[in-house]
Coordinates of C-alpha atoms in Angstrom, one line a residue:
Chain O
X1 CA 211.0 -33.3 76.8
X2 CA 209.8 -29.7 76.7
X3 CA 206.2 -28.9 76.4
X4 CA 205.6 -25.6 74.6
X5 CA 202.8 -23.2 75.3
X6 CA 200.0 -23.5 72.8
X7 CA 197.3 -20.9 72.4
X8 CA 193.7 -22.0 73.2
X9 CA 192.0 -23.0 70.0
X10 CA 188.2 -23.1 69.5
X11 CA 186.8 -26.0 67.5
X12 CA 183.8 -25.8 65.1
X13 CA 182.2 -27.5 62.3
X14 CA 180.8 -25.8 59.2
X15 CA 180.3 -26.8 55.5
X16 CA 181.7 -30.3 56.2
X17 CA 185.0 -28.8 57.6
X18 CA 186.4 -29.2 61.1
X19 CA 187.7 -25.7 62.0
X20 CA 190.2 -24.9 64.6
X21 CA 190.4 -21.2 65.4
X22 CA 192.4 -18.8 67.6
X23 CA 189.4 -16.4 67.1
X24 CA 186.2 -17.3 68.8
X25 CA 183.4 -17.7 66.2
X26 CA 180.2 -18.0 68.3
X27 CA 178.1 -18.2 65.1
X28 CA 179.5 -21.7 64.3
X29 CA 178.4 -25.0 65.8
X30 CA 181.0 -26.6 68.1
X31 CA 182.8 -29.8 67.1
X32 CA 184.3 -32.6 69.1
X33 CA 188.0 -32.1 69.9
X34 CA 188.9 -35.6 68.7
X35 CA 188.1 -35.0 65.0
X36 CA 190.9 -34.2 62.7
X37 CA 191.2 -30.6 61.7
X38 CA 190.6 -29.4 58.1
X39 CA 191.0 -25.7 58.5
X40 CA 193.1 -23.6 61.0
X41 CA 192.4 -19.9 61.6
X42 CA 195.3 -18.0 63.2
X43 CA 196.1 -14.4 64.0
X44 CA 199.4 -13.4 62.3
X45 CA 201.1 -11.2 59.8
X46 CA 199.7 -11.1 56.3
X47 CA 201.6 -9.6 53.4
X48 CA 200.3 -6.4 51.8
X49 CA 200.5 -7.9 48.3
X50 CA 201.1 -11.3 46.7
X51 CA 204.3 -11.8 44.6
X52 CA 202.7 -13.4 41.5
X53 CA 198.9 -13.1 41.5
X54 CA 197.0 -14.8 38.7
X55 CA 193.8 -12.9 39.4
X56 CA 193.3 -9.6 41.1
X57 CA 190.8 -6.9 41.8
X58 CA 190.9 -3.7 43.8
X59 CA 191.0 -5.5 47.1
X60 CA 191.9 -9.1 46.5
X61 CA 194.7 -11.1 44.8
X62 CA 194.6 -14.8 44.1
X63 CA 197.2 -17.4 42.9
X64 CA 197.1 -21.2 43.0
X65 CA 196.4 -22.1 46.6
X66 CA 196.6 -18.5 47.9
X67 CA 194.0 -15.8 48.4
X68 CA 194.7 -12.4 49.9
X69 CA 191.8 -10.1 50.8
X70 CA 192.2 -6.6 52.2
X71 CA 189.4 -4.8 54.0
X72 CA 190.4 -1.2 54.8
X73 CA 190.0 -0.4 58.4
X74 CA 189.3 -4.1 59.3
X75 CA 192.3 -6.2 58.3
X76 CA 194.1 -8.4 55.8
X77 CA 193.2 -12.0 55.4
X78 CA 195.3 -14.8 53.7
X79 CA 193.9 -18.2 52.9
X80 CA 196.4 -21.0 51.9
X81 CA 195.8 -24.4 50.3
X82 CA 192.3 -24.6 51.7
X83 CA 193.9 -25.4 55.1
X84 CA 194.8 -22.1 56.8
X85 CA 193.4 -18.6 57.1
X86 CA 195.7 -16.0 58.7
X87 CA 194.0 -12.8 60.0
X88 CA 196.0 -9.6 60.4
X89 CA 193.6 -7.3 62.1
X90 CA 193.9 -3.5 62.1
X91 CA 193.8 -1.8 65.5
X92 CA 190.4 -0.6 66.5
X93 CA 188.5 -3.2 64.5
X94 CA 185.9 -5.3 66.3
X95 CA 185.5 -9.0 66.4
X96 CA 182.2 -8.7 64.5
X97 CA 184.0 -6.9 61.7
X98 CA 186.6 -9.7 61.4
X99 CA 184.0 -12.4 61.6
X100 CA 181.8 -11.1 58.9
X101 CA 184.6 -11.3 56.3
X102 CA 186.1 -14.4 57.8
X103 CA 182.9 -16.4 57.7
X104 CA 181.9 -15.0 54.3
X105 CA 184.4 -14.3 51.6
X106 CA 187.3 -16.1 53.3
X107 CA 185.5 -19.3 54.1
X108 CA 184.1 -19.3 50.6
X109 CA 187.7 -18.9 49.3
X110 CA 188.9 -21.8 51.4
X111 CA 186.1 -24.1 50.1
X112 CA 187.0 -23.2 46.6
X113 CA 190.7 -23.9 47.2
X114 CA 189.6 -27.4 48.4
X115 CA 187.7 -27.9 45.2
X116 CA 184.3 -27.7 46.9
X117 CA 181.6 -26.2 44.7
X118 CA 180.4 -23.1 46.5
X119 CA 177.3 -21.3 45.3
X120 CA 176.0 -17.9 46.3
X121 CA 172.8 -18.6 48.2
X122 CA 170.9 -20.0 51.1
X123 CA 169.7 -23.5 51.7
X124 CA 166.8 -24.9 53.6
X125 CA 165.7 -28.5 54.1
X126 CA 162.4 -30.0 53.1
X127 CA 161.0 -33.6 53.3
X128 CA 161.7 -33.9 49.6
X129 CA 165.4 -32.8 49.9
X130 CA 167.4 -29.6 50.3
X131 CA 166.3 -26.5 48.5
X132 CA 168.8 -23.7 47.5
X133 CA 167.8 -20.1 46.9
X134 CA 170.6 -18.6 44.8
X135 CA 171.2 -15.1 43.4
X136 CA 173.4 -12.1 43.4
X137 CA 173.7 -9.7 46.3
X138 CA 170.4 -7.9 47.0
X139 CA 168.3 -10.5 45.1
X140 CA 166.4 -11.5 48.3
X141 CA 168.0 -14.9 49.1
X142 CA 168.2 -14.5 52.9
X143 CA 164.7 -13.0 53.1
X144 CA 163.2 -15.8 51.1
X145 CA 165.2 -18.4 53.1
X146 CA 164.0 -16.8 56.4
X147 CA 160.4 -16.9 55.2
X148 CA 160.8 -20.6 54.3
X149 CA 162.3 -21.1 57.7
X150 CA 159.3 -19.5 59.3
X151 CA 157.1 -22.0 57.4
X152 CA 159.0 -24.8 59.2
X153 CA 161.7 -25.6 56.7
X154 CA 164.9 -25.8 58.7
X155 CA 168.0 -23.8 57.8
X156 CA 170.9 -25.6 56.2
X157 CA 173.1 -22.5 55.4
X158 CA 172.7 -18.8 54.7
X159 CA 174.5 -17.0 51.9
X160 CA 176.9 -19.8 51.0
X161 CA 175.9 -23.2 49.6
X162 CA 178.7 -25.8 49.7
X163 CA 178.3 -28.9 47.5
X164 CA 180.8 -31.8 47.3
X165 CA 180.7 -35.2 45.8
X166 CA 180.5 -38.2 48.2
X167 CA 182.4 -41.4 47.7
X168 CA 179.7 -42.7 45.3
X169 CA 180.2 -39.5 43.2
X170 CA 176.8 -38.0 44.3
X171 CA 176.6 -34.3 45.0
X172 CA 175.7 -33.4 48.6
X173 CA 175.1 -30.1 50.3
X174 CA 176.5 -29.4 53.7
X175 CA 175.2 -27.4 56.6
X176 CA 176.8 -24.0 57.4
X177 CA 175.9 -22.3 60.7
X178 CA 172.7 -21.3 62.4
X179 CA 172.4 -17.6 61.5
X180 CA 170.6 -15.4 59.0
X181 CA 171.7 -11.9 58.1
X182 CA 168.9 -9.5 57.4
X183 CA 168.5 -5.8 56.6
X184 CA 165.9 -3.8 58.6
X185 CA 163.3 -3.8 55.8
X186 CA 163.3 -7.6 56.0
X187 CA 163.3 -7.6 59.8
X188 CA 160.2 -5.4 59.6
X189 CA 158.5 -7.8 57.2
X190 CA 158.9 -10.5 59.8
X191 CA 158.1 -8.2 62.7
X192 CA 161.5 -8.8 64.2
X193 CA 162.7 -5.9 66.5
X194 CA 166.1 -4.6 65.6
X195 CA 166.9 -3.7 69.2
X196 CA 167.5 -7.2 70.3
X197 CA 169.6 -8.2 67.3
X198 CA 173.4 -7.7 66.9
X199 CA 174.6 -5.6 63.9
X200 CA 176.7 -7.7 61.6
X201 CA 179.3 -4.9 61.8
X202 CA 179.0 -1.8 64.1
X203 CA 178.8 0.4 60.9
X204 CA 175.9 -1.4 59.3
X205 CA 172.2 -1.6 60.0
X206 CA 172.2 -5.3 58.8
X207 CA 171.5 -7.6 61.7
X208 CA 172.5 -11.1 62.6
X209 CA 169.4 -13.2 63.3
X210 CA 170.3 -16.4 65.2
X211 CA 168.5 -19.5 64.2
X212 CA 167.3 -20.8 67.5
X213 CA 167.1 -24.5 66.5
X214 CA 170.3 -26.5 65.9
X215 CA 171.1 -27.0 62.3
X216 CA 172.2 -30.4 61.2
X217 CA 175.7 -30.2 59.7
X218 CA 175.4 -33.5 57.8
X219 CA 175.2 -34.1 54.1
X220 CA 171.9 -33.7 52.2
X221 CA 170.7 -34.3 48.7
X222 CA 169.9 -31.0 46.9
X223 CA 166.6 -31.4 45.0
X224 CA 165.5 -27.9 44.0
X225 CA 167.4 -24.7 43.0
X226 CA 165.7 -21.3 42.6
X227 CA 167.8 -18.5 41.1
X228 CA 166.3 -15.2 42.2
X229 CA 166.6 -11.9 40.4
X230 CA 164.7 -8.6 40.7
X231 CA 162.4 -7.5 38.0
X232 CA 160.1 -4.5 37.5
X233 CA 157.0 -6.7 36.7
X234 CA 154.1 -6.7 39.1
X235 CA 153.9 -10.4 39.5
X236 CA 156.6 -12.9 40.2
X237 CA 157.5 -15.2 37.3
X238 CA 158.9 -18.7 37.4
X239 CA 160.6 -20.4 34.5
X240 CA 162.0 -23.9 34.7
X241 CA 165.6 -24.3 33.4
X242 CA 166.2 -27.5 31.5
X243 CA 169.1 -29.6 30.4
X244 CA 172.6 -28.2 30.0
X245 CA 171.3 -24.7 30.6
X246 CA 171.2 -25.6 34.3
X247 CA 174.9 -26.0 34.4
X248 CA 175.5 -22.6 32.7
X249 CA 173.1 -20.9 35.1
X250 CA 174.8 -22.7 38.1
X251 CA 178.2 -21.5 36.9
X252 CA 177.0 -17.9 37.0
X253 CA 176.0 -18.5 40.7
X254 CA 179.4 -19.6 41.9
X255 CA 180.4 -17.7 45.0
X256 CA 183.4 -15.4 44.3
X257 CA 184.0 -17.0 41.0
X258 CA 187.0 -14.6 40.5
X259 CA 188.8 -16.6 43.2
X260 CA 188.5 -19.9 41.4
X261 CA 191.9 -21.0 40.2
X262 CA 192.4 -23.4 37.3
X263 CA 193.6 -26.3 39.5
X264 CA 190.4 -26.3 41.6
X265 CA 188.2 -25.9 38.6
X266 CA 188.2 -29.6 37.5
X267 CA 186.6 -30.8 40.8
X268 CA 184.2 -27.9 41.0
X269 CA 182.9 -28.4 37.4
X270 CA 182.6 -32.1 38.0
X271 CA 180.4 -31.4 41.0
X272 CA 178.5 -28.9 38.9
X273 CA 177.8 -31.4 36.2
X274 CA 176.7 -34.0 38.7
X275 CA 174.4 -31.5 40.4
X276 CA 172.8 -30.4 37.1
X277 CA 171.6 -34.0 36.7
X278 CA 170.0 -34.2 40.2
X279 CA 168.1 -31.0 40.5
X280 CA 165.0 -29.2 39.2
X281 CA 165.9 -25.6 38.7
X282 CA 163.8 -22.5 38.3
X283 CA 164.7 -18.9 37.3
X284 CA 162.6 -16.6 39.4
X285 CA 161.9 -13.0 38.7
X286 CA 160.9 -11.3 41.9
X287 CA 159.0 -8.0 41.7
X288 CA 161.2 -5.1 42.8
X289 CA 160.0 -3.2 45.9
X290 CA 157.4 -4.4 48.3
X291 CA 156.0 -7.8 47.5
X292 CA 153.5 -10.1 49.1
X293 CA 156.0 -12.4 50.6
X294 CA 153.4 -15.0 51.6
X295 CA 152.2 -15.5 48.1
X296 CA 155.8 -15.5 46.7
X297 CA 156.8 -18.2 49.2
X298 CA 153.6 -20.2 48.4
X299 CA 154.8 -20.2 44.8
X300 CA 158.2 -21.5 45.7
X301 CA 156.9 -24.2 48.1
X302 CA 154.5 -25.4 45.5
X303 CA 157.5 -26.3 43.4
X304 CA 159.3 -28.4 46.1
Chain L
X1 CA 195.1 0.0 30.3
X2 CA 191.6 1.2 29.4
X3 CA 190.5 4.8 29.4
X4 CA 187.3 5.6 31.3
X5 CA 184.7 8.0 29.9
X6 CA 181.7 8.7 32.2
X7 CA 178.3 9.2 30.6
X8 CA 176.7 11.2 33.2
X9 CA 173.6 13.3 33.9
X10 CA 170.8 14.1 36.3
X11 CA 168.2 11.4 35.7
X12 CA 165.8 11.7 32.7
X13 CA 168.2 13.8 30.6
X14 CA 169.0 11.6 27.6
X15 CA 171.7 9.3 29.1
X16 CA 169.9 6.1 28.3
X17 CA 169.2 7.2 24.7
X18 CA 172.9 7.9 24.2
X19 CA 173.8 4.5 25.8
X20 CA 171.4 2.8 23.3
X21 CA 173.1 4.8 20.5
X22 CA 176.6 3.7 21.6
X23 CA 175.4 0.1 21.8
X24 CA 174.3 0.4 18.2
X25 CA 177.4 2.2 17.0
X26 CA 179.8 -0.2 18.7
X27 CA 177.8 -3.3 17.9
X28 CA 178.5 -5.7 15.0
X29 CA 176.8 -5.0 11.7
X30 CA 173.3 -6.5 11.7
X31 CA 173.3 -6.9 15.5
X32 CA 169.9 -6.2 17.0
X33 CA 169.7 -3.8 19.8
X34 CA 168.7 -5.5 23.1
X35 CA 167.5 -2.9 25.5
X36 CA 168.0 -5.3 28.4
X37 CA 171.7 -5.9 27.6
X38 CA 173.2 -2.4 27.2
X39 CA 176.5 -4.1 28.1
X40 CA 178.9 -1.7 26.3
X41 CA 177.9 1.1 28.7
X42 CA 177.3 -0.6 32.1
X43 CA 176.4 1.4 35.2
X44 CA 179.3 2.5 37.3
X45 CA 177.1 2.2 40.4
X46 CA 176.3 -1.5 39.9
X47 CA 177.1 -3.5 43.0
X48 CA 177.8 -6.7 41.1
X49 CA 180.8 -5.1 39.3
X50 CA 182.2 -3.6 42.5
X51 CA 181.7 -6.9 44.4
X52 CA 183.8 -8.6 41.8
X53 CA 186.5 -6.0 42.1
X54 CA 186.6 -6.0 45.9
X55 CA 186.5 -9.7 46.5
X56 CA 183.7 -9.2 49.0
X57 CA 180.3 -7.7 49.1
X58 CA 180.2 -3.9 48.7
X59 CA 177.1 -4.2 51.0
X60 CA 179.3 -5.3 53.8
X61 CA 180.9 -1.8 53.8
X62 CA 179.3 1.4 54.9
X63 CA 178.7 4.0 52.2
X64 CA 181.7 6.0 53.5
X65 CA 184.0 2.9 53.5
X66 CA 182.9 2.0 50.0
X67 CA 183.5 5.5 48.7
X68 CA 187.0 5.3 50.0
X69 CA 187.8 2.3 47.8
X70 CA 185.7 3.3 44.8
X71 CA 188.4 5.2 42.8
X72 CA 190.7 2.2 43.1
X73 CA 187.9 -0.1 42.0
X74 CA 187.3 2.0 38.9
X75 CA 191.1 2.1 38.2
X76 CA 191.2 -1.7 38.5
X77 CA 188.4 -2.1 36.0
X78 CA 190.3 0.2 33.6
X79 CA 193.6 -1.8 34.1
X80 CA 191.8 -5.0 33.0
X81 CA 190.3 -3.3 29.9
X82 CA 191.7 -2.0 26.6
X83 CA 190.6 1.0 24.7
X84 CA 187.7 3.2 25.8
X85 CA 185.6 2.1 28.8
X86 CA 182.2 3.7 29.0
X87 CA 180.3 3.9 32.3
X88 CA 177.0 5.4 33.0
X89 CA 176.5 7.6 36.2
X90 CA 174.0 9.7 37.9
X91 CA 176.1 10.6 40.9
X92 CA 177.4 14.2 41.2
X93 CA 181.1 14.9 40.7
X94 CA 182.2 14.7 44.3
X95 CA 184.8 13.6 46.8
X96 CA 184.9 10.9 49.4
X97 CA 185.5 11.6 53.1
X98 CA 189.2 11.6 52.5
X99 CA 188.8 14.4 49.9
X100 CA 189.7 12.1 47.1
X101 CA 187.5 12.6 44.0
X102 CA 185.4 9.6 43.2
X103 CA 185.4 10.1 39.4
X104 CA 188.8 11.6 38.6
X105 CA 192.0 9.5 38.5
X106 CA 194.7 8.6 36.0
X107 CA 192.4 6.2 34.1
X108 CA 189.7 8.7 33.5
X109 CA 189.7 10.5 30.2
X110 CA 186.6 12.6 30.5
X111 CA 182.9 12.8 30.9
X112 CA 180.0 13.4 28.5
X113 CA 177.4 15.4 30.5
X114 CA 173.8 15.4 29.3
X115 CA 171.7 18.3 30.3
X116 CA 167.9 18.9 29.8
X117 CA 165.5 21.7 30.5
X118 CA 164.8 21.3 34.3
X119 CA 161.1 21.9 33.6
X120 CA 160.9 18.8 31.3
X121 CA 163.2 16.9 33.7
X122 CA 160.7 17.6 36.5
X123 CA 157.8 16.2 34.5
X124 CA 159.7 13.1 33.3
X125 CA 161.2 12.5 36.7
X126 CA 157.8 12.6 38.3
X127 CA 156.6 9.9 35.9
X128 CA 159.7 7.9 36.6
X129 CA 159.2 8.1 40.4
X130 CA 155.5 7.4 40.5
X131 CA 155.4 7.6 44.3
X132 CA 156.3 11.3 44.1
X133 CA 154.1 14.3 43.2
X134 CA 155.3 17.1 40.9
X135 CA 155.7 19.3 44.0
X136 CA 157.8 16.7 45.7
X137 CA 160.0 16.4 42.6
X138 CA 160.5 20.2 42.5
X139 CA 161.6 20.1 46.1
X140 CA 164.0 17.2 45.4
X141 CA 165.5 19.0 42.4
X142 CA 166.5 21.7 44.9
X143 CA 167.6 19.4 47.7
X144 CA 171.3 19.2 48.3
X145 CA 171.0 15.9 50.0
X146 CA 168.9 14.2 47.3
X147 CA 170.4 10.8 46.5
X148 CA 169.6 7.5 44.8
X149 CA 170.0 4.1 46.6
X150 CA 170.8 6.2 49.7
X151 CA 168.9 4.2 52.3
X152 CA 170.9 2.3 55.0
X153 CA 167.9 0.1 55.7
X154 CA 168.0 -2.2 52.8
X155 CA 170.5 -3.5 50.3
X156 CA 170.0 -2.1 46.8
X157 CA 171.4 -3.3 43.6
X158 CA 173.1 0.1 43.1
X159 CA 175.5 1.9 45.4
X160 CA 174.6 5.3 46.9
X161 CA 174.7 8.2 44.5
X162 CA 174.3 11.7 45.8
X163 CA 172.7 13.9 43.1
X164 CA 172.1 17.0 45.1
X165 CA 169.9 19.6 43.5
X166 CA 169.7 19.9 39.7
X167 CA 171.8 23.1 39.4
X168 CA 174.5 21.8 41.8
X169 CA 174.6 18.5 39.8
X170 CA 175.1 20.4 36.6
X171 CA 177.8 22.6 38.2
X172 CA 179.6 19.7 39.9
X173 CA 180.4 18.2 36.5
X174 CA 180.6 21.1 34.2
X175 CA 182.7 23.3 36.4
X176 CA 185.0 20.7 37.7
X177 CA 188.6 21.5 36.9
X178 CA 190.0 17.9 37.0
X179 CA 188.6 16.1 34.0
X180 CA 187.4 17.3 30.6
X181 CA 183.6 17.5 30.2
X182 CA 181.7 17.7 27.0
X183 CA 178.2 19.0 27.6
X184 CA 175.3 18.0 25.4
X185 CA 171.8 19.5 25.6
X186 CA 169.0 17.0 25.2
X187 CA 167.1 19.6 23.1
X188 CA 170.0 19.7 20.7
X189 CA 170.2 15.9 20.5
X190 CA 166.6 16.0 19.2
X191 CA 167.0 19.1 17.0
X192 CA 170.3 18.4 15.3
X193 CA 171.0 14.7 16.1
X194 CA 173.7 14.1 13.5
X195 CA 175.9 17.0 14.5
X196 CA 175.4 16.6 18.2
X197 CA 176.0 12.9 18.3
X198 CA 179.0 13.2 16.0
X199 CA 180.6 15.8 18.4
X200 CA 180.0 13.4 21.3
X201 CA 181.5 10.5 19.3
X202 CA 184.6 12.5 18.5
X203 CA 184.9 13.6 22.2
X204 CA 184.9 9.9 23.1
X205 CA 187.8 9.3 20.8
X206 CA 185.9 7.2 18.4
X207 CA 186.6 7.4 14.7
X208 CA 183.3 6.2 13.2
X209 CA 182.2 7.7 9.9
X210 CA 179.2 9.9 9.5
X211 CA 177.2 7.1 7.8
X212 CA 177.8 4.8 10.7
X213 CA 176.7 7.4 13.2
X214 CA 173.6 8.0 11.1
X215 CA 172.9 4.3 11.0
X216 CA 173.2 4.0 14.8
X217 CA 170.9 7.0 15.2
X218 CA 168.2 5.3 13.0
X219 CA 168.6 2.1 14.9
X220 CA 167.9 3.8 18.2
X221 CA 165.3 6.3 17.2
X222 CA 162.8 7.2 20.0
X223 CA 160.0 5.3 18.2
X224 CA 162.3 2.2 17.9
X225 CA 163.3 2.3 21.6
X226 CA 159.6 2.6 22.5
X227 CA 158.7 -0.3 20.3
X228 CA 161.5 -2.5 21.8
X229 CA 160.3 -1.6 25.3
X230 CA 156.8 -2.6 24.3
X231 CA 157.9 -5.9 22.9
X232 CA 160.5 -7.0 25.4
X233 CA 160.2 -4.7 28.4
X234 CA 163.0 -2.7 29.9
X235 CA 164.6 -3.8 33.1
X236 CA 165.6 -0.3 34.0
X237 CA 162.0 0.9 34.1
X238 CA 161.0 1.4 37.7
X239 CA 158.0 -0.5 39.0
X240 CA 154.8 1.6 38.9
X241 CA 155.9 3.4 35.7
X242 CA 154.0 2.4 32.6
X243 CA 157.0 2.9 30.2
X244 CA 160.5 4.2 30.5
X245 CA 160.5 5.7 27.0
X246 CA 157.5 7.8 27.5
X247 CA 157.4 10.9 25.2
X248 CA 160.9 12.2 24.9
X249 CA 159.5 15.5 23.8
X250 CA 160.8 19.0 24.3
X251 CA 158.3 21.3 26.2
X252 CA 156.0 18.7 27.6
X253 CA 156.1 20.8 30.9
X254 CA 153.8 23.4 29.2
X255 CA 150.8 21.2 29.5
X256 CA 151.6 19.7 32.9
X257 CA 153.2 22.2 35.2
X258 CA 151.2 25.1 36.8
X259 CA 152.6 28.6 36.6
X260 CA 153.4 28.4 40.3
X261 CA 155.4 25.2 39.8
X262 CA 157.3 26.7 36.8
X263 CA 158.1 29.8 38.9
X264 CA 159.5 27.7 41.7
X265 CA 161.8 25.7 39.3
X266 CA 163.0 28.9 37.7
X267 CA 163.6 30.6 41.0
X268 CA 165.7 27.6 42.2
X269 CA 167.7 27.2 39.0
X270 CA 167.7 30.6 37.3
X271 CA 171.5 31.0 36.8
X272 CA 172.0 27.5 35.4
X273 CA 169.0 27.8 33.2
X274 CA 170.3 31.1 31.7
X275 CA 173.8 29.6 31.3
X276 CA 172.4 26.7 29.2
X277 CA 169.9 28.7 27.3
X278 CA 166.7 27.5 29.0
X279 CA 165.9 31.0 30.1
X280 CA 166.9 34.1 28.1
X281 CA 168.3 37.4 29.4
X282 CA 164.8 38.9 29.6
X283 CA 163.6 36.0 31.8
X284 CA 161.6 34.3 29.1
X285 CA 161.5 30.6 28.9
X286 CA 162.9 28.9 25.8
X287 CA 161.8 25.5 24.7

């Protein structure tokens, strides 16, 4: 019997998935080698375009079970059936460049292909249950989550909130990986020096802030959801969202909703409906510009 | 395939008023104007739209990388649309690092350019940017590197726009030889609204009748916009500014600017001011 050469594969766990990867992903928590693999990440050739895309934008194409994302100067990424990601990297790109898109948009795409509800936001844990801070890019999710983390609430995930139903049909949120991504203005607010922190990409000032404590990758009940947006008011405003409106607002917060294909929608919307029944949800208008973060976080914590 | 028209201007030159007008003109009969949902004329610099087009966050690209894909992102928006697509802009007409124009490609039909007396722009811009003094605004209006959302230290909801100085901004759009531009003076919008708005409507390829244009003008009069802002706020008002729709007058500079400040603005922008009738041949100020 011939034994073929097999490339070394790293093993990780994130968002309830066991990931085997040809590319080292030091941000992720390691997994035991005995567990069965859900997602494989390989280096290989990726087509320039898909044959029959159902949805597309300037730099992505999606069809049932297939997602192609192109990042000029970095590489092309192809996710298939929620089980594989192939990375076709451009020469001269760095590992950080690849990892940023791999662990963000591509992992989000894979979770959606698997029918896992993926919301755009960060999650921390509290004694009452997990708390999600959702919102569009630039709304202040990571900054708020980091401030909560500094108050002693442990990080569950940053930027991506993955929710799936357990065997009893109850929605549960899963841990991501122990890292925040913060822009220098937020670093300054937390008195974190940029010098010691890795840029998320060499061309960006945004830094990777490792979370020094281990994060638990297990399932948690999500109890509170805050949807952040910026406003020009002087004070922050909180408004509780009631009833079915919660489901509509959660739908708006789906991560990369443009990737969500029809066949995955059933499971995602089922999870969404179940989640709507479990959470208290608040719409939060955060003053634009400098805010007193302490007071803002007090207001959030008082609603846990 | 949709056809893109840019609604573009240096800030505080009547762009938002025209957007509100288009919202009224294109809206259903009896539809109330909602200042906080000017959805028929979204901002071309809005990150959310670009994030949807890219499939990843525009904030994960450097300014230069993003500007390389921007023309394709706009083209993709146009491909998914039908008819006229209106997008608001404050950026200057410029090219990316690869010398590709950001705002001229096959889907672009033209641009409406709003121009206003730089003396009034200065006063209005200083109120808009409450952290700046009049002298600082005068300096910015002559600064080739002046930009919006141009910091690399924090994520902003809009992408970088490089305005440059007031004169070069005007020139970048009005003297470009790639896309047709219809120039509208703010002062004429106030003085002869029906004729001026009608000419803009025709430029945009719309066939609305005069009575519809008149109706839309009444629905978005300055007093009405001010009243709406008072009742429901306006999300585009910057923090620190009391109200976005402040006075909207012609000539408010006369009671605000010192003669030295006026002289500096005129010195910086003389040629463009003469060209657009803000300064006559004898060097006297109009308006």
